Coordinates of C-alpha atoms in Angstrom, one line a residue:
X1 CA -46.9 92.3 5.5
X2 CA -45.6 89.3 7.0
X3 CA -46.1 88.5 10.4
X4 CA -43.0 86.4 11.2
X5 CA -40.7 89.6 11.0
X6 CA -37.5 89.6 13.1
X7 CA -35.7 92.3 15.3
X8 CA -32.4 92.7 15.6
X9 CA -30.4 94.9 18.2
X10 CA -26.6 95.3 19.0
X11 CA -26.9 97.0 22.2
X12 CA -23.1 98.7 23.3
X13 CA -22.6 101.3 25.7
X14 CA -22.0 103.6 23.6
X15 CA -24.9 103.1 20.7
X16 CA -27.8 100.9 20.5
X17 CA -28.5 99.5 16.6
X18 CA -31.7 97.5 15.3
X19 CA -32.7 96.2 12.3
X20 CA -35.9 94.7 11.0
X21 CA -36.3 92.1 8.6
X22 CA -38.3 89.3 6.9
X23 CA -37.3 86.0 7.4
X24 CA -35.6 86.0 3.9
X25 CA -33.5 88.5 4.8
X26 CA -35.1 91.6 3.0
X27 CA -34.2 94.5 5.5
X28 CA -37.5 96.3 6.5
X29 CA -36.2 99.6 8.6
X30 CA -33.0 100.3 11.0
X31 CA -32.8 102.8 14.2
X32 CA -30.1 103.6 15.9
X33 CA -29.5 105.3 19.3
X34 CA -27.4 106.2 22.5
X35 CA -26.0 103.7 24.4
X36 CA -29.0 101.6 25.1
X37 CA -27.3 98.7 27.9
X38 CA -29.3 99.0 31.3
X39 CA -26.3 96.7 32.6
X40 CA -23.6 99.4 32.6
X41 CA -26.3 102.4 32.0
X42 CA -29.2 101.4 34.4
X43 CA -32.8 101.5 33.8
X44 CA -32.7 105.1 31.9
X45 CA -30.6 103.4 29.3
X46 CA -33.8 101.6 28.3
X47 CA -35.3 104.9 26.4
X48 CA -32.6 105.1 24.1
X49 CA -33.1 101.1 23.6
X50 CA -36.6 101.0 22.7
X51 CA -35.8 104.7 20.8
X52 CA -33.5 102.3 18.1
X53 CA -36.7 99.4 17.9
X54 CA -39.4 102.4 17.2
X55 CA -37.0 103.6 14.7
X56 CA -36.4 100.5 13.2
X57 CA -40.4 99.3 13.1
X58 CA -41.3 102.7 11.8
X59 CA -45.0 101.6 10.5
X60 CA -44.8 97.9 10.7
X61 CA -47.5 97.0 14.0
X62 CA -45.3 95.4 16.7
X63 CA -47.1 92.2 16.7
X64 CA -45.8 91.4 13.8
X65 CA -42.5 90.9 15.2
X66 CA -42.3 86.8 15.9
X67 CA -38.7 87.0 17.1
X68 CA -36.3 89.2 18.1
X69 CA -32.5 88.9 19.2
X70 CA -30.4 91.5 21.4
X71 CA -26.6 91.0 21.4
X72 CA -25.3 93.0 24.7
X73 CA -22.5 92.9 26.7
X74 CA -23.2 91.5 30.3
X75 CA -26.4 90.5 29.6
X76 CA -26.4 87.7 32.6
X77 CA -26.5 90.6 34.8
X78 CA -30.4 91.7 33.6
X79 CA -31.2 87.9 34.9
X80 CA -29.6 88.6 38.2
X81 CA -31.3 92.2 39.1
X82 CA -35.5 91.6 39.5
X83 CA -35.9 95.3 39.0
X84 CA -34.0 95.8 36.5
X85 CA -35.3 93.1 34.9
X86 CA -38.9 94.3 35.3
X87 CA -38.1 97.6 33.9
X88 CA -36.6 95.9 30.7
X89 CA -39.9 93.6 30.2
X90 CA -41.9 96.9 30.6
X91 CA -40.5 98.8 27.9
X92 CA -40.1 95.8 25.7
X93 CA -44.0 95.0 26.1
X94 CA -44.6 98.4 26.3
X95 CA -43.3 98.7 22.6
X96 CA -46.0 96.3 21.9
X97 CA -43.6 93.5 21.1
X98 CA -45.3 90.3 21.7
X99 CA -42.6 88.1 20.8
X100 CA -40.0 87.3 24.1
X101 CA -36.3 88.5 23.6
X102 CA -33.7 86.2 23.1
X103 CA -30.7 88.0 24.6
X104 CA -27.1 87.1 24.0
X105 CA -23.5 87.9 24.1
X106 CA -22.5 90.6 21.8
X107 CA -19.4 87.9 21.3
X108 CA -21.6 85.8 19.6
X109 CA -23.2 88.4 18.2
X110 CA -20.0 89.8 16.4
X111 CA -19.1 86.1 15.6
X112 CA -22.4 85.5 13.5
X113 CA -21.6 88.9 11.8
X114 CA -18.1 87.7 10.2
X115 CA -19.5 83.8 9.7
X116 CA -22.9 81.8 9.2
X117 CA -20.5 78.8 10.2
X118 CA -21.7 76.8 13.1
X119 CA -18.4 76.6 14.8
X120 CA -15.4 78.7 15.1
X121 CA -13.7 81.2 16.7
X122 CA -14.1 85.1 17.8
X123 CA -11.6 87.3 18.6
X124 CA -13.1 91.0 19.9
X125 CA -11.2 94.0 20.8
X126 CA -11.9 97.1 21.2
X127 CA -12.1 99.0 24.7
X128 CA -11.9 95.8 26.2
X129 CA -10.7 92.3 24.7
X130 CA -12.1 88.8 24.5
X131 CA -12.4 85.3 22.7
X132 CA -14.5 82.8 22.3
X133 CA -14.8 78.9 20.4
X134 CA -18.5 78.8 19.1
X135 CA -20.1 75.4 18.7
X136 CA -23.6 75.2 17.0
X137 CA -24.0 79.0 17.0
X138 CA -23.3 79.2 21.1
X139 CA -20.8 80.0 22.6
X140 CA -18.8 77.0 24.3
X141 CA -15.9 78.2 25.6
X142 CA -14.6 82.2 26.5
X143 CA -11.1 83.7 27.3
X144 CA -10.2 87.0 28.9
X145 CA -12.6 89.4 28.7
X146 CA -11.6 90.2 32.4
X147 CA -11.9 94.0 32.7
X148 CA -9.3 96.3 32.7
X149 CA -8.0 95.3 36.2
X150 CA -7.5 91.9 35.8
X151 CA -7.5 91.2 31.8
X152 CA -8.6 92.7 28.7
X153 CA -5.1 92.0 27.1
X154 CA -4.0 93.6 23.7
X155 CA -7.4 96.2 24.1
X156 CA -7.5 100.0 23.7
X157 CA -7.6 100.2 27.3
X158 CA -4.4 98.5 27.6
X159 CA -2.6 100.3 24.3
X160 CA -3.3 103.1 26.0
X161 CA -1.7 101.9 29.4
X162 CA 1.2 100.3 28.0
X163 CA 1.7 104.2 25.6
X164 CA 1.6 105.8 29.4
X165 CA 3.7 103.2 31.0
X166 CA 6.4 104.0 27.7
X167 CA 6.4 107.4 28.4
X168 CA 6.9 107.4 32.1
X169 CA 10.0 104.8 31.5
X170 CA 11.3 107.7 29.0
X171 CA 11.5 110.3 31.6
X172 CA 12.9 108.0 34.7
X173 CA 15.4 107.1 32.2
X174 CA 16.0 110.7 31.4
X175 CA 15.8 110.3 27.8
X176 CA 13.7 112.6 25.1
X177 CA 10.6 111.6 24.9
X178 CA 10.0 109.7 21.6
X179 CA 6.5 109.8 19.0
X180 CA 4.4 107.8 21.2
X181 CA 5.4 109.7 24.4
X182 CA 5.2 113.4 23.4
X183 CA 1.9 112.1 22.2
X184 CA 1.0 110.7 25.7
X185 CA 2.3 113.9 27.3
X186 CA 0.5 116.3 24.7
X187 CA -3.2 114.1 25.0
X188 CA -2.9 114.3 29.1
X189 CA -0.7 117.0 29.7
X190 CA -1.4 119.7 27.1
X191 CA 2.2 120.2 26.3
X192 CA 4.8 117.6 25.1
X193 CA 7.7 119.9 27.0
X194 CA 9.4 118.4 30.0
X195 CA 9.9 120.0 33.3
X196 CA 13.4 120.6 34.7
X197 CA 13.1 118.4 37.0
X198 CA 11.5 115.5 35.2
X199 CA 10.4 113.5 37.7
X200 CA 7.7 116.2 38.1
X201 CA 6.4 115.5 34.8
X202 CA 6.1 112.0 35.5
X203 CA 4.2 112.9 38.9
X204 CA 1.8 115.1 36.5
X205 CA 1.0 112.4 34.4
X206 CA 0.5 110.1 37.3
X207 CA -1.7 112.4 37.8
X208 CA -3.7 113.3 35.0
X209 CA -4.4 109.3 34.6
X210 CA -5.7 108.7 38.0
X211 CA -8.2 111.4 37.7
X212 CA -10.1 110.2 35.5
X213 CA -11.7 106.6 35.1
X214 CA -9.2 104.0 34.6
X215 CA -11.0 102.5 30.9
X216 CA -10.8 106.3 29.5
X217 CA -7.3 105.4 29.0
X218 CA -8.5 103.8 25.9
X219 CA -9.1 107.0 24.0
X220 CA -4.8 106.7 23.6
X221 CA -5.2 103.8 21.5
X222 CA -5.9 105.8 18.2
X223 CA -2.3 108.1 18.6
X224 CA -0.5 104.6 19.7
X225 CA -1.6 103.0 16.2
X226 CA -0.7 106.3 14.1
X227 CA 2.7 106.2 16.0
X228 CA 3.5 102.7 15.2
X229 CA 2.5 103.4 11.2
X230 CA 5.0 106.5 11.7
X231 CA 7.3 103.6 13.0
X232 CA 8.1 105.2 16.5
X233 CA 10.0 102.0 18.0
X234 CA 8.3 102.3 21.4
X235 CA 4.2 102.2 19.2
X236 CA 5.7 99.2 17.4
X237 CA 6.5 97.6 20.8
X238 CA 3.2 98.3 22.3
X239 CA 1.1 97.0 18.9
X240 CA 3.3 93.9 18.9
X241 CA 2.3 92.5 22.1
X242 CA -0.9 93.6 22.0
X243 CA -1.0 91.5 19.4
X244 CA 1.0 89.0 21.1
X245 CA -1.6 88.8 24.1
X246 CA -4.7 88.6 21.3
X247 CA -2.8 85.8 19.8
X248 CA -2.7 84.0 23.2
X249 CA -6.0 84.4 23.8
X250 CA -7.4 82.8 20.8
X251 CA -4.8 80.0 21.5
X252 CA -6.8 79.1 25.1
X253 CA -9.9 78.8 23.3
X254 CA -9.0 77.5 19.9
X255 CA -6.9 74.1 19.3
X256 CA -3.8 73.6 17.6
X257 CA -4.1 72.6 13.6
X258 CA -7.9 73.9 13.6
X259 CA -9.4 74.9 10.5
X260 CA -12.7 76.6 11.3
X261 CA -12.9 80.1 10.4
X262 CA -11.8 82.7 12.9
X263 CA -13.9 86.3 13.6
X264 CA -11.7 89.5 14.1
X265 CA -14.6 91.5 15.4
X266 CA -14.5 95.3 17.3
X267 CA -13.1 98.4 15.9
X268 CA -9.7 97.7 16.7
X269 CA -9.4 94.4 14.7
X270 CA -12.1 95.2 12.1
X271 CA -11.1 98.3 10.8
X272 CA -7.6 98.3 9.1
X273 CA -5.5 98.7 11.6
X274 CA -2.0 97.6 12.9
X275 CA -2.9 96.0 15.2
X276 CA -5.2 94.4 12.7
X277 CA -2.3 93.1 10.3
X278 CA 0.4 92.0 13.4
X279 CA -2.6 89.6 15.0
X280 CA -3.3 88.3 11.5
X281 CA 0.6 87.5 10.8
X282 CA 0.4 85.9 14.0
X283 CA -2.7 83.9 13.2
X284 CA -1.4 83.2 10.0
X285 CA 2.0 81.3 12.0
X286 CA -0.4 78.8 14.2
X287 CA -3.0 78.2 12.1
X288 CA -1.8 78.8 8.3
X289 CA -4.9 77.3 6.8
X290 CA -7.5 79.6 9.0
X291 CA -9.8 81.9 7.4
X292 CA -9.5 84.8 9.1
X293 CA -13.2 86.9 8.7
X294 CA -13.9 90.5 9.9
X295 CA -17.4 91.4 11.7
X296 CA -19.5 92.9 9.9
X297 CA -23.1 94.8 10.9
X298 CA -23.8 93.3 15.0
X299 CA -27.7 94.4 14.4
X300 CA -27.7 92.1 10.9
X301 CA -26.3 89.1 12.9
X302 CA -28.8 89.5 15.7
X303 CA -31.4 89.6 13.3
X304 CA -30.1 86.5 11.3
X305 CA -29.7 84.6 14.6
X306 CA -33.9 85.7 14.8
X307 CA -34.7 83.9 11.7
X308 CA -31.8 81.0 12.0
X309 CA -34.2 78.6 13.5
X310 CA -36.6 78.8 10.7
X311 CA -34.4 79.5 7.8
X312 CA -34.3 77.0 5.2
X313 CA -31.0 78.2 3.6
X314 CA -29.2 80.0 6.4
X315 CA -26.0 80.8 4.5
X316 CA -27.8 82.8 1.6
X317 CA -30.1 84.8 4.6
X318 CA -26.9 85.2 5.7
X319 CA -25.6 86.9 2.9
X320 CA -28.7 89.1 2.3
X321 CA -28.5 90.6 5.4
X322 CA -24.9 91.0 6.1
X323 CA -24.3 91.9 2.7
X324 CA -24.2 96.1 2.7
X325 CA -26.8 98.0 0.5

């Protein structure tokens, strides 16, 4: 067994993925897990973490692990906290991993898994939305990615706004509610019926949104999408400037006329979807000679970004380990 192995991770809030590999790209084992970020989840987040790396090593002795790569949203943050920093190096060590972590954006980590290009572009949406021009495998220059207060424009968080915000203009204008907004009503309210007085439907559904945790809006992005393919005007709307603001934010960080590829990465843009197929019309208006990738497997990427500094074709690792079995 070699011992210049590399890890891989694609740590998300929701699930943690690693891969293990040979520096020629031959995939050794896989693990996967809970959401495994101590930046949103806190230290106990770190058991389902190193849960995905012992499933992934399986056998293989730890040691022989000579570098590893975790993409993860927010990593900065583990810098900036001295305990929570500690607690990561413990468990890491603790694994018996002897090599030292790189950690970096899950951007760049869903750009490497639509590209091996050096430079290009990212475009990620999927809760929350973000962009980024990558130059020499690093990222050089990011847009949006605000949060849902202040940004995150064209996400599932803000489908899922603008679908509430279509609804509630339905009932102040005393109209029936269409597609998108008996769906609204039926998701939050139970029932897609409208009160006699409407105006206390709309106060329910003020409501029902405040209650709960502004981002869990998201989970309306799925019924806006299914709306707009049943072509309910007010979807259509909504998936059109979402697309619109995705557009715009791959124009802040991507010049006019470029040619380097461009990475549609998180499950609203790498799935076929709608939303999908209106930002790629509108790519394909400002920049008609783009290649315009999907993201593949995060964990892959990470693991390829391992072995990139000692790869002596990086293209064909590339393909190996990106390429599904």
């Amino acid at each position: 067994m070699s011992d210049k192995l590399v890890l891989g991770l694609d740590v998300g809030g929701t699930s943690t993925r690693a891969v293990l590999a040979t520096p020629d790209g031959q995939r050794l084992g896989a693990g996967r897990a809970g959401g495994g970020n101590p930046t949103t989840h806190g230290a106990a987040a770190l058991a389902e973490l190193t849960g995905a790396i012992r499933a992934a090593l399986g056998d293989t002795a730890p040691e022989s692990v000579a570098g590893a790569v975790l993409g993860m949203a927010g990593f900065t943050k583990l810098g900036a906290d001295p305990a929570l920093r500690t607690a990561f190096d413990e468990a890491w060590t603790g694994l018996g991993l002897r090599c030292e972590p790189q950690l970096v954006s899950d951007v760049l980590a869903a750009y490497a898994a639509g590209t091996p290009d050096p430079d290009g572009t990212v475009i990620v949406a999927g809760t929350g939305a973000i962009a980024a021009r990558v130059r020499g495998h690093r990222l050089d220059h990011v847009a949006d990615g605000h949060g849902w207060l202040l940004g995150d424009l064209g996400s599932g968080y803000w489908l899922g706004r603008e679908a509430v915000r279509s609804a509630l203009r339905d009932l102040d204008k005393e109209r029936p509610p269409g597609a998108l907004a008996a769906g609204v009503l039926t998701e939050l309210l139970g029932t897609d019926a409208v009160a006699p007085r409407r105006r206390d439907t709309a106060a329910a559904l003020v409501q029902a949104v405040v209650a709960e945790s502004p981002i869990a809006l998201a989970r309306l992005a799925p019924m806006v999408l299914r709306c707009y393919d049943a072509d309910d005007p007010a979807a259509v709307d909504v998936v059109q400037r979402g697309a619109a603001h995705l557009a715009d934010t791959v124009a802040m960080v991507r010049a006019p006329g470029e040619t380097t590829v461009l990475v549609r990465g998180g499950g609203l843009l790498t799935n076929d979807t709608p939303l999908a197929a209106e930002l790629a019309a509108a790519i394909a208006v400002s920049w008609p000679a783009t290649t315009l990738r999907p993201a593949g497997d995060a964990a892959a990427a990470a693991a390829w970004l391992a072995a990139l500094p000692t790869a002596p074709d990086p293209r064909t690792l590339h393909t190996r380990l990106l390429t599904p079995a």
